[in-house]
PDB file of C-alpha atoms in Angstrom:
ATOM      1  CA  UNK A   1      14.938  -8.240  10.514  1.00 60.00           C
ATOM      2  CA  UNK A   2      16.647 -10.436  12.548  1.00 61.00           C
ATOM      3  CA  UNK A   3      19.569  -8.908  15.362  1.00 61.00           C
ATOM      4  CA  UNK A   4      21.256 -12.433  16.710  1.00 58.00           C
ATOM      5  CA  UNK A   5      23.599 -13.301  16.421  1.00 64.00           C
ATOM      6  CA  UNK A   6      24.383 -10.872  13.362  1.00 70.00           C
ATOM      7  CA  UNK A   7      21.498  -8.643  11.109  1.00 78.00           C
ATOM      8  CA  UNK A   8      20.107 -10.172   8.771  1.00 81.00           C
ATOM      9  CA  UNK A   9      17.666  -9.480   6.845  1.00 83.00           C
ATOM     10  CA  UNK A  10      15.036 -12.433   5.546  1.00 85.00           C
ATOM     11  CA  UNK A  11      12.048 -11.992   3.120  1.00 87.00           C
ATOM     12  CA  UNK A  12       8.984 -13.858   4.397  1.00 88.00           C
ATOM     13  CA  UNK A  13       5.686 -14.878   2.402  1.00 89.00           C
ATOM     14  CA  UNK A  14       3.099 -17.364   3.511  1.00 89.00           C
ATOM     15  CA  UNK A  15       0.780 -18.620   1.534  1.00 85.00           C
ATOM     16  CA  UNK A  16      -2.224 -19.903   2.807  1.00 81.00           C
ATOM     17  CA  UNK A  17      -3.178 -23.366   0.976  1.00 75.00           C
ATOM     18  CA  UNK A  18      -7.437 -22.783  -0.235  1.00 73.00           C
ATOM     19  CA  UNK A  19      -7.254 -26.528   0.592  1.00 72.00           C
ATOM     20  CA  UNK A  20      -5.643 -28.868   3.443  1.00 67.00           C
ATOM     21  CA  UNK A  21      -3.556 -31.976   2.259  1.00 68.00           C
ATOM     22  CA  UNK A  22      -3.420 -35.067   3.668  1.00 71.00           C
ATOM     23  CA  UNK A  23      -0.615 -33.906   6.637  1.00 69.00           C
ATOM     24  CA  UNK A  24      -3.005 -31.625   7.551  1.00 69.00           C
ATOM     25  CA  UNK A  25      -0.500 -28.186   5.921  1.00 69.00           C
ATOM     26  CA  UNK A  26      -2.742 -25.270   4.948  1.00 76.00           C
ATOM     27  CA  UNK A  27      -0.061 -23.151   5.627  1.00 81.00           C
ATOM     28  CA  UNK A  28       3.637 -22.351   3.010  1.00 81.00           C
ATOM     29  CA  UNK A  29       6.282 -19.903   4.794  1.00 86.00           C
ATOM     30  CA  UNK A  30       9.510 -19.056   1.847  1.00 89.00           C
ATOM     31  CA  UNK A  31      11.690 -17.098   3.738  1.00 88.00           C
ATOM     32  CA  UNK A  32      14.644 -15.466   1.309  1.00 87.00           C
ATOM     33  CA  UNK A  33      17.852 -14.578   3.177  1.00 85.00           C
ATOM     34  CA  UNK A  34      18.162 -10.716   1.722  1.00 82.00           C
ATOM     35  CA  UNK A  35      21.326  -9.259   3.352  1.00 79.00           C
ATOM     36  CA  UNK A  36      23.423  -9.377   0.250  1.00 77.00           C
ATOM     37  CA  UNK A  37      21.132  -7.953  -1.688  1.00 79.00           C
ATOM     38  CA  UNK A  38      20.175  -5.497   0.973  1.00 78.00           C
ATOM     39  CA  UNK A  39      23.782  -4.673   1.148  1.00 73.00           C
ATOM     40  CA  UNK A  40      24.941  -4.180  -2.574  1.00 70.00           C
ATOM     41  CA  UNK A  41      22.116  -1.918  -2.023  1.00 72.00           C
ATOM     42  CA  UNK A  42      23.288  -0.352   0.083  1.00 71.00           C
ATOM     43  CA  UNK A  43      27.137   0.454  -0.861  1.00 67.00           C
ATOM     44  CA  UNK A  44      25.053   1.451  -4.075  1.00 69.00           C
ATOM     45  CA  UNK A  45      23.848   4.589  -2.414  1.00 69.00           C
ATOM     46  CA  UNK A  46      26.418   5.415  -0.574  1.00 67.00           C
ATOM     47  CA  UNK A  47      28.118   4.928  -3.891  1.00 69.00           C
ATOM     48  CA  UNK A  48      26.495   7.415  -5.439  1.00 70.00           C
ATOM     49  CA  UNK A  49      26.710   9.917  -3.219  1.00 70.00           C
ATOM     50  CA  UNK A  50      29.718   9.677  -2.368  1.00 70.00           C
ATOM     51  CA  UNK A  51      31.006  10.075  -6.209  1.00 72.00           C
ATOM     52  CA  UNK A  52      28.177  13.211  -6.367  1.00 75.00           C
ATOM     53  CA  UNK A  53      29.843  15.119  -2.654  1.00 73.00           C
ATOM     54  CA  UNK A  54      32.836  14.492  -3.976  1.00 75.00           C
ATOM     55  CA  UNK A  55      32.886  16.048  -7.563  1.00 80.00           C
ATOM     56  CA  UNK A  56      30.126  18.618  -6.015  1.00 82.00           C
ATOM     57  CA  UNK A  57      33.380  19.899  -4.495  1.00 81.00           C
ATOM     58  CA  UNK A  58      35.741  20.980  -6.604  1.00 81.00           C
ATOM     59  CA  UNK A  59      32.839  21.891  -8.492  1.00 87.00           C
ATOM     60  CA  UNK A  60      31.781  24.688  -6.178  1.00 87.00           C
ATOM     61  CA  UNK A  61      34.390  25.453  -5.822  1.00 86.00           C
ATOM     62  CA  UNK A  62      35.486  26.752  -9.308  1.00 88.00           C
ATOM     63  CA  UNK A  63      31.456  28.436 -10.049  1.00 89.00           C
ATOM     64  CA  UNK A  64      32.695  30.709  -6.414  1.00 89.00           C
ATOM     65  CA  UNK A  65      36.423  31.267  -8.323  1.00 87.00           C
ATOM     66  CA  UNK A  66      34.258  32.329 -12.012  1.00 89.00           C
ATOM     67  CA  UNK A  67      32.007  34.435  -9.669  1.00 88.00           C
ATOM     68  CA  UNK A  68      34.576  36.480  -7.666  1.00 86.00           C
ATOM     69  CA  UNK A  69      35.917  36.496 -11.124  1.00 86.00           C
ATOM     70  CA  UNK A  70      33.088  38.368 -13.224  1.00 87.00           C
ATOM     71  CA  UNK A  71      32.183  40.255  -9.677  1.00 86.00           C
ATOM     72  CA  UNK A  72      34.745  41.907  -6.492  1.00 85.00           C
ATOM     73  CA  UNK A  73      38.531  40.455  -7.909  1.00 81.00           C
ATOM     74  CA  UNK A  74      36.962  42.061 -11.161  1.00 83.00           C
ATOM     75  CA  UNK A  75      39.459  44.825 -12.076  1.00 83.00           C
ATOM     76  CA  UNK A  76      42.185  42.599  -9.583  1.00 82.00           C
ATOM     77  CA  UNK A  77      44.323  42.018 -11.767  1.00 83.00           C
ATOM     78  CA  UNK A  78      46.876  40.415  -8.886  1.00 84.00           C
ATOM     79  CA  UNK A  79      44.225  38.011  -8.446  1.00 82.00           C
ATOM     80  CA  UNK A  80      43.420  36.744 -10.832  1.00 87.00           C
ATOM     81  CA  UNK A  81      46.786  34.443 -11.858  1.00 87.00           C
ATOM     82  CA  UNK A  82      45.532  32.919  -8.397  1.00 88.00           C
ATOM     83  CA  UNK A  83      42.487  31.755  -8.888  1.00 87.00           C
ATOM     84  CA  UNK A  84      43.097  30.803 -12.381  1.00 90.00           C
ATOM     85  CA  UNK A  85      45.669  28.086 -10.185  1.00 88.00           C
ATOM     86  CA  UNK A  86      43.021  27.743  -7.653  1.00 87.00           C
ATOM     87  CA  UNK A  87      40.519  26.381 -10.364  1.00 88.00           C
ATOM     88  CA  UNK A  88      42.795  24.762 -12.737  1.00 89.00           C
ATOM     89  CA  UNK A  89      43.445  22.812  -9.897  1.00 83.00           C
ATOM     90  CA  UNK A  90      39.959  22.091  -9.072  1.00 85.00           C
ATOM     91  CA  UNK A  91      40.026  21.465 -12.601  1.00 88.00           C
ATOM     92  CA  UNK A  92      42.193  18.615 -12.539  1.00 83.00           C
ATOM     93  CA  UNK A  93      40.340  17.167  -9.586  1.00 83.00           C
ATOM     94  CA  UNK A  94      38.296  16.707 -11.169  1.00 84.00           C
ATOM     95  CA  UNK A  95      39.264  14.604 -14.761  1.00 85.00           C
ATOM     96  CA  UNK A  96      40.637  12.799 -12.210  1.00 79.00           C
ATOM     97  CA  UNK A  97      38.056  12.052 -10.546  1.00 82.00           C
ATOM     98  CA  UNK A  98      36.631  11.325 -13.528  1.00 84.00           C
ATOM     99  CA  UNK A  99      39.175   9.043 -15.096  1.00 82.00           C
ATOM    100  CA  UNK A 100      39.255   7.092 -12.115  1.00 77.00           C
ATOM    101  CA  UNK A 101      35.635   6.442 -12.424  1.00 82.00           C
ATOM    102  CA  UNK A 102      35.297   5.042 -15.179  1.00 82.00           C
ATOM    103  CA  UNK A 103      39.162   3.221 -14.992  1.00 80.00           C
ATOM    104  CA  UNK A 104      36.921   1.274 -11.800  1.00 80.00           C
ATOM    105  CA  UNK A 105      33.257   0.948 -13.873  1.00 80.00           C
ATOM    106  CA  UNK A 106      35.327  -0.918 -16.664  1.00 79.00           C
ATOM    107  CA  UNK A 107      36.651  -2.982 -14.784  1.00 80.00           C
ATOM    108  CA  UNK A 108      33.782  -4.198 -13.109  1.00 79.00           C
ATOM    109  CA  UNK A 109      32.642  -4.810 -16.432  1.00 79.00           C
ATOM    110  CA  UNK A 110      35.651  -7.806 -17.177  1.00 76.00           C
ATOM    111  CA  UNK A 111      34.913  -8.780 -13.986  1.00 73.00           C
ATOM    112  CA  UNK A 112      34.022 -13.003 -14.610  1.00 77.00           C
ATOM    113  CA  UNK A 113      36.744 -12.468 -17.646  1.00 82.00           C
ATOM    114  CA  UNK A 114      39.824 -13.615 -16.465  1.00 83.00           C
ATOM    115  CA  UNK A 115      43.091 -12.811 -18.599  1.00 86.00           C
ATOM    116  CA  UNK A 116      44.746 -14.596 -20.845  1.00 85.00           C
ATOM    117  CA  UNK A 117      47.596 -12.512 -21.604  1.00 90.00           C
ATOM    118  CA  UNK A 118      51.832 -12.974 -20.819  1.00 93.00           C
ATOM    119  CA  UNK A 119      53.666  -9.705 -18.693  1.00 93.00           C
ATOM    120  CA  UNK A 120      56.894  -9.570 -18.192  1.00 94.00           C
ATOM    121  CA  UNK A 121      56.207  -7.609 -14.491  1.00 94.00           C
ATOM    122  CA  UNK A 122      59.945  -6.433 -14.707  1.00 94.00           C
ATOM    123  CA  UNK A 123      59.304  -4.641 -17.816  1.00 94.00           C
ATOM    124  CA  UNK A 124      55.980  -3.131 -16.044  1.00 94.00           C
ATOM    125  CA  UNK A 125      57.983  -2.003 -12.586  1.00 94.00           C
ATOM    126  CA  UNK A 126      61.227  -0.979 -14.845  1.00 94.00           C
ATOM    127  CA  UNK A 127      58.365   1.807 -16.905  1.00 94.00           C
ATOM    128  CA  UNK A 128      56.085   3.196 -14.129  1.00 94.00           C
ATOM    129  CA  UNK A 129      60.256   4.172 -12.588  1.00 94.00           C
ATOM    130  CA  UNK A 130      60.745   6.068 -15.772  1.00 94.00           C
ATOM    131  CA  UNK A 131      57.158   7.376 -15.863  1.00 93.00           C
ATOM    132  CA  UNK A 132      57.537   9.167 -11.388  1.00 93.00           C
ATOM    133  CA  UNK A 133      61.354  10.451 -11.557  1.00 92.00           C
ATOM    134  CA  UNK A 134      59.833  13.544 -12.349  1.00 93.00           C
ATOM    135  CA  UNK A 135      57.561  13.475  -9.007  1.00 89.00           C
ATOM    136  CA  UNK A 136      60.070  11.288  -6.712  1.00 92.00           C
ATOM    137  CA  UNK A 137      62.129  14.422  -6.708  1.00 92.00           C
ATOM    138  CA  UNK A 138      60.072  16.796  -6.426  1.00 92.00           C
ATOM    139  CA  UNK A 139      60.630  15.561  -3.405  1.00 92.00           C
ATOM    140  CA  UNK A 140      64.413  13.292  -3.372  1.00 94.00           C
ATOM    141  CA  UNK A 141      62.256   9.948  -3.343  1.00 92.00           C
ATOM    142  CA  UNK A 142      64.837   7.275  -4.339  1.00 93.00           C
ATOM    143  CA  UNK A 143      63.184   4.619  -6.407  1.00 94.00           C
ATOM    144  CA  UNK A 144      64.726   1.397  -5.776  1.00 94.00           C
ATOM    145  CA  UNK A 145      64.034  -2.311  -7.666  1.00 94.00           C
ATOM    146  CA  UNK A 146      65.114  -5.993  -6.339  1.00 93.00           C
ATOM    147  CA  UNK A 147      64.148  -8.139  -9.098  1.00 91.00           C
ATOM    148  CA  UNK A 148      66.160 -10.961 -10.418  1.00 88.00           C
ATOM    149  CA  UNK A 149      66.388 -10.283 -14.372  1.00 83.00           C
ATOM    150  CA  UNK A 150      64.347 -13.903 -15.442  1.00 88.00           C
ATOM    151  CA  UNK A 151      61.110 -14.223 -13.291  1.00 92.00           C
ATOM    152  CA  UNK A 152      58.567 -16.599 -15.573  1.00 94.00           C
ATOM    153  CA  UNK A 153      55.560 -14.008 -17.432  1.00 94.00           C
ATOM    154  CA  UNK A 154      52.029 -13.941 -15.106  1.00 93.00           C
ATOM    155  CA  UNK A 155      48.978 -14.285 -16.412  1.00 92.00           C
ATOM    156  CA  UNK A 156      47.488 -10.861 -17.615  1.00 91.00           C
ATOM    157  CA  UNK A 157      46.768  -8.532 -18.905  1.00 91.00           C
ATOM    158  CA  UNK A 158      49.446  -5.646 -19.428  1.00 92.00           C
ATOM    159  CA  UNK A 159      47.504  -2.452 -19.417  1.00 91.00           C
ATOM    160  CA  UNK A 160      46.238  -3.573 -16.785  1.00 92.00           C
ATOM    161  CA  UNK A 161      48.891  -4.696 -14.050  1.00 93.00           C
ATOM    162  CA  UNK A 162      49.956  -1.194 -14.994  1.00 93.00           C
ATOM    163  CA  UNK A 163      47.343   0.294 -13.149  1.00 91.00           C
ATOM    164  CA  UNK A 164      48.358  -1.467  -9.917  1.00 94.00           C
ATOM    165  CA  UNK A 165      51.677  -0.309  -9.929  1.00 95.00           C
ATOM    166  CA  UNK A 166      50.456   2.980 -10.928  1.00 93.00           C
ATOM    167  CA  UNK A 167      48.929   3.059  -7.975  1.00 92.00           C
ATOM    168  CA  UNK A 168      50.967   1.713  -5.927  1.00 94.00           C
ATOM    169  CA  UNK A 169      54.190   2.924  -6.498  1.00 94.00           C
ATOM    170  CA  UNK A 170      51.443   6.754  -7.137  1.00 91.00           C
ATOM    171  CA  UNK A 171      50.755   6.505  -3.397  1.00 90.00           C
ATOM    172  CA  UNK A 172      53.825   5.195  -2.161  1.00 92.00           C
ATOM    173  CA  UNK A 173      55.403   8.710  -3.126  1.00 92.00           C
ATOM    174  CA  UNK A 174      52.365  11.052  -1.650  1.00 89.00           C
ATOM    175  CA  UNK A 175      51.979   9.317   1.588  1.00 88.00           C
ATOM    176  CA  UNK A 176      56.251   8.634   1.553  1.00 88.00           C
ATOM    177  CA  UNK A 177      58.320  10.829   3.145  1.00 89.00           C
ATOM    178  CA  UNK A 178      60.413  13.628   0.881  1.00 90.00           C
ATOM    179  CA  UNK A 179      64.861  12.408   1.202  1.00 91.00           C
ATOM    180  CA  UNK A 180      62.899   8.187   1.834  1.00 91.00           C
ATOM    181  CA  UNK A 181      62.866   5.406  -0.233  1.00 93.00           C
ATOM    182  CA  UNK A 182      60.051   3.704  -2.032  1.00 93.00           C
ATOM    183  CA  UNK A 183      61.645  -0.704  -2.768  1.00 94.00           C
ATOM    184  CA  UNK A 184      59.310  -2.110  -5.570  1.00 95.00           C
ATOM    185  CA  UNK A 185      60.912  -5.820  -4.998  1.00 95.00           C
ATOM    186  CA  UNK A 186      59.776  -8.482  -7.409  1.00 95.00           C
ATOM    187  CA  UNK A 187      60.222 -12.496  -6.991  1.00 94.00           C
ATOM    188  CA  UNK A 188      59.092 -16.009  -6.798  1.00 93.00           C
ATOM    189  CA  UNK A 189      57.338 -17.507  -4.143  1.00 91.00           C
ATOM    190  CA  UNK A 190      56.079 -20.329  -2.511  1.00 89.00           C
ATOM    191  CA  UNK A 191      55.230 -18.632   0.382  1.00 87.00           C
ATOM    192  CA  UNK A 192      51.281 -17.643  -1.162  1.00 87.00           C
ATOM    193  CA  UNK A 193      48.627 -16.336   0.781  1.00 87.00           C
ATOM    194  CA  UNK A 194      44.893 -18.838   2.938  1.00 86.00           C
ATOM    195  CA  UNK A 195      43.570 -17.558  -0.226  1.00 85.00           C
ATOM    196  CA  UNK A 196      40.406 -19.322  -2.378  1.00 83.00           C
ATOM    197  CA  UNK A 197      42.535 -18.489  -5.480  1.00 80.00           C
ATOM    198  CA  UNK A 198      45.230 -19.321  -4.433  1.00 84.00           C
ATOM    199  CA  UNK A 199      44.420 -23.355  -3.756  1.00 82.00           C
ATOM    200  CA  UNK A 200      45.928 -25.236  -6.972  1.00 83.00           C
ATOM    201  CA  UNK A 201      48.374 -22.582  -7.461  1.00 85.00           C
ATOM    202  CA  UNK A 202      51.726 -23.681  -5.977  1.00 87.00           C
ATOM    203  CA  UNK A 203      54.318 -21.070  -6.817  1.00 90.00           C
ATOM    204  CA  UNK A 204      52.888 -16.871  -7.855  1.00 92.00           C
ATOM    205  CA  UNK A 205      54.588 -13.324  -8.975  1.00 93.00           C
ATOM    206  CA  UNK A 206      54.845 -11.117  -5.012  1.00 95.00           C
ATOM    207  CA  UNK A 207      55.011  -7.702  -6.115  1.00 95.00           C
ATOM    208  CA  UNK A 208      55.668  -5.503  -3.159  1.00 95.00           C
ATOM    209  CA  UNK A 209      55.640  -2.501  -2.896  1.00 95.00           C
ATOM    210  CA  UNK A 210      57.798  -0.102   0.378  1.00 94.00           C
ATOM    211  CA  UNK A 211      57.407   2.642   1.220  1.00 93.00           C
ATOM    212  CA  UNK A 212      58.678   5.697   4.337  1.00 90.00           C
ATOM    213  CA  UNK A 213      56.155   6.957   5.084  1.00 87.00           C
ATOM    214  CA  UNK A 214      53.929   7.474   8.358  1.00 88.00           C
ATOM    215  CA  UNK A 215      52.149   4.529   8.417  1.00 87.00           C
ATOM    216  CA  UNK A 216      48.535   3.745   9.039  1.00 87.00           C
ATOM    217  CA  UNK A 217      47.231   2.673  12.243  1.00 86.00           C
ATOM    218  CA  UNK A 218      45.923  -0.820  12.447  1.00 87.00           C
ATOM    219  CA  UNK A 219      41.992   0.131  12.735  1.00 86.00           C
ATOM    220  CA  UNK A 220      42.515   1.305   8.908  1.00 86.00           C
ATOM    221  CA  UNK A 221      44.355  -1.970   7.412  1.00 85.00           C
ATOM    222  CA  UNK A 222      40.217  -3.297   6.278  1.00 84.00           C
ATOM    223  CA  UNK A 223      38.685  -0.795   5.085  1.00 85.00           C
ATOM    224  CA  UNK A 224      41.152   0.816   2.877  1.00 84.00           C
ATOM    225  CA  UNK A 225      40.570  -0.735  -0.947  1.00 85.00           C
ATOM    226  CA  UNK A 226      36.844   0.748  -0.270  1.00 83.00           C
ATOM    227  CA  UNK A 227      35.515   3.570  -1.873  1.00 77.00           C
ATOM    228  CA  UNK A 228      36.467   6.450  -1.243  1.00 77.00           C
ATOM    229  CA  UNK A 229      38.140   5.337   2.493  1.00 77.00           C
ATOM    230  CA  UNK A 230      40.847   7.767   3.169  1.00 72.00           C
ATOM    231  CA  UNK A 231      42.703   7.988   5.893  1.00 72.00           C
ATOM    232  CA  UNK A 232      43.705  11.258   6.016  1.00 67.00           C
ATOM    233  CA  UNK A 233      40.751  12.787   4.788  1.00 59.00           C
ATOM    234  CA  UNK A 234      42.747  16.390   4.347  1.00 55.00           C
ATOM    235  CA  UNK A 235      45.676  15.090   3.712  1.00 57.00           C
ATOM    236  CA  UNK A 236      45.100  13.097   1.128  1.00 57.00           C
ATOM    237  CA  UNK A 237      42.898  15.576  -1.030  1.00 60.00           C
ATOM    238  CA  UNK A 238      46.488  17.796  -0.459  1.00 60.00           C
ATOM    239  CA  UNK A 239      48.189  14.964  -2.395  1.00 61.00           C
ATOM    240  CA  UNK A 240      46.043  15.021  -5.589  1.00 60.00           C
ATOM    241  CA  UNK A 241      44.253  11.591  -3.727  1.00 68.00           C
ATOM    242  CA  UNK A 242      40.930  10.355  -5.587  1.00 71.00           C
ATOM    243  CA  UNK A 243      39.729   7.980  -2.612  1.00 78.00           C
ATOM    244  CA  UNK A 244      39.607   5.435  -4.967  1.00 82.00           C
ATOM    245  CA  UNK A 245      43.143   4.241  -5.816  1.00 83.00           C
ATOM    246  CA  UNK A 246      43.506   1.270  -3.742  1.00 88.00           C
ATOM    247  CA  UNK A 247      39.899  -0.097  -5.333  1.00 88.00           C
ATOM    248  CA  UNK A 248      40.374  -0.065  -8.522  1.00 89.00           C
ATOM    249  CA  UNK A 249      43.787  -2.136  -7.361  1.00 91.00           C
ATOM    250  CA  UNK A 250      41.744  -4.410  -5.492  1.00 91.00           C
ATOM    251  CA  UNK A 251      38.548  -5.301  -8.799  1.00 90.00           C
ATOM    252  CA  UNK A 252      41.890  -5.408 -11.065  1.00 91.00           C
ATOM    253  CA  UNK A 253      43.195  -7.888  -8.704  1.00 92.00           C
ATOM    254  CA  UNK A 254      40.655  -9.764  -8.277  1.00 89.00           C
ATOM    255  CA  UNK A 255      39.732 -10.189 -12.190  1.00 89.00           C
ATOM    256  CA  UNK A 256      43.687 -11.273 -12.406  1.00 90.00           C
ATOM    257  CA  UNK A 257      42.122 -14.137 -10.008  1.00 90.00           C
ATOM    258  CA  UNK A 258      45.170 -12.599  -7.747  1.00 91.00           C
ATOM    259  CA  UNK A 259      45.576 -11.049  -3.875  1.00 92.00           C
ATOM    260  CA  UNK A 260      47.557  -8.442  -2.036  1.00 93.00           C
ATOM    261  CA  UNK A 261      48.736  -7.729   1.395  1.00 93.00           C
ATOM    262  CA  UNK A 262      48.882  -4.505   3.366  1.00 92.00           C
ATOM    263  CA  UNK A 263      51.346  -4.179   6.722  1.00 92.00           C
ATOM    264  CA  UNK A 264      51.749  -1.045   8.143  1.00 91.00           C
ATOM    265  CA  UNK A 265      53.814  -0.067  11.266  1.00 88.00           C
ATOM    266  CA  UNK A 266      53.215   3.297  12.273  1.00 88.00           C
ATOM    267  CA  UNK A 267      55.858   5.915  12.598  1.00 87.00           C
ATOM    268  CA  UNK A 268      58.268   3.511  10.082  1.00 88.00           C
ATOM    269  CA  UNK A 269      55.495   2.519   6.553  1.00 90.00           C
ATOM    270  CA  UNK A 270      53.954   0.070   4.832  1.00 92.00           C
ATOM    271  CA  UNK A 271      54.490  -2.321   2.259  1.00 94.00           C
ATOM    272  CA  UNK A 272      51.642  -3.435  -0.205  1.00 95.00           C
ATOM    273  CA  UNK A 273      52.559  -6.713  -1.214  1.00 95.00           C
ATOM    274  CA  UNK A 274      50.496  -8.160  -4.595  1.00 95.00           C
ATOM    275  CA  UNK A 275      50.638 -12.399  -4.961  1.00 95.00           C
ATOM    276  CA  UNK A 276      50.188 -12.661  -9.077  1.00 93.00           C
ATOM    277  CA  UNK A 277      49.155 -15.786 -10.028  1.00 91.00           C
ATOM    278  CA  UNK A 278      52.392 -16.799 -13.303  1.00 90.00           C
ATOM    279  CA  UNK A 279      51.465 -17.572 -16.543  1.00 81.00           C
ATOM    280  CA  UNK A 280      51.786 -21.647 -16.172  1.00 76.00           C
TER     281      UNK A 280
END
């Protein structure tokens, strides 16, 4: 393990020659940089530990409530609806978590297959607006769309592009303030972020989802797409977040050779900019 200038893990194999060579060489040393391998192994271990913890928490809660219903609260008819409601809530949380874990696994399996379909992005955005009408109404949030009618299609798989918009708009409603606006804009742009995926691309579809929430402190932005990373764990769990939504978005965008850029101002809100290659 080498600590400077940054930690690296090196695997060394030292072999002694059975006979000395003409140049006097008697030993051969093979050095293999296994830093990335170690990092992947740690990520896997962390992921299993986090997933186990996230599933165990609601499971423990459900088991405890069942114990109460079978024991001390057995004859307390007034407590039954309350406890059953709590059990239903925890069951839903566990179901959402397992659904997101399966989605993530499926997306990773197809990570190296670039989608070849053509997707009408504005139609997908309008579908998601309809889907979230009830949730938005509960917080008096208005979902507005700004886009031209004749936008070109993007290259992608519709169900996965829909999942990206579903997660981003869902988050904007969950973490946005009550009585506010969620604005979704779609436009073709040549002002592309610097990224290896866009070296040979001149234009892309920029989809921006902007909320009017509390905003995200700058130090959290680089880690937002990590699995189970939450800016405010208590608040995220309260609104039903699994901690996997943005990780799923990141992996879908990687498969689509797309890029996401996040901007946020504390006290004003956040903007998630997604750049998707056009079907050209």
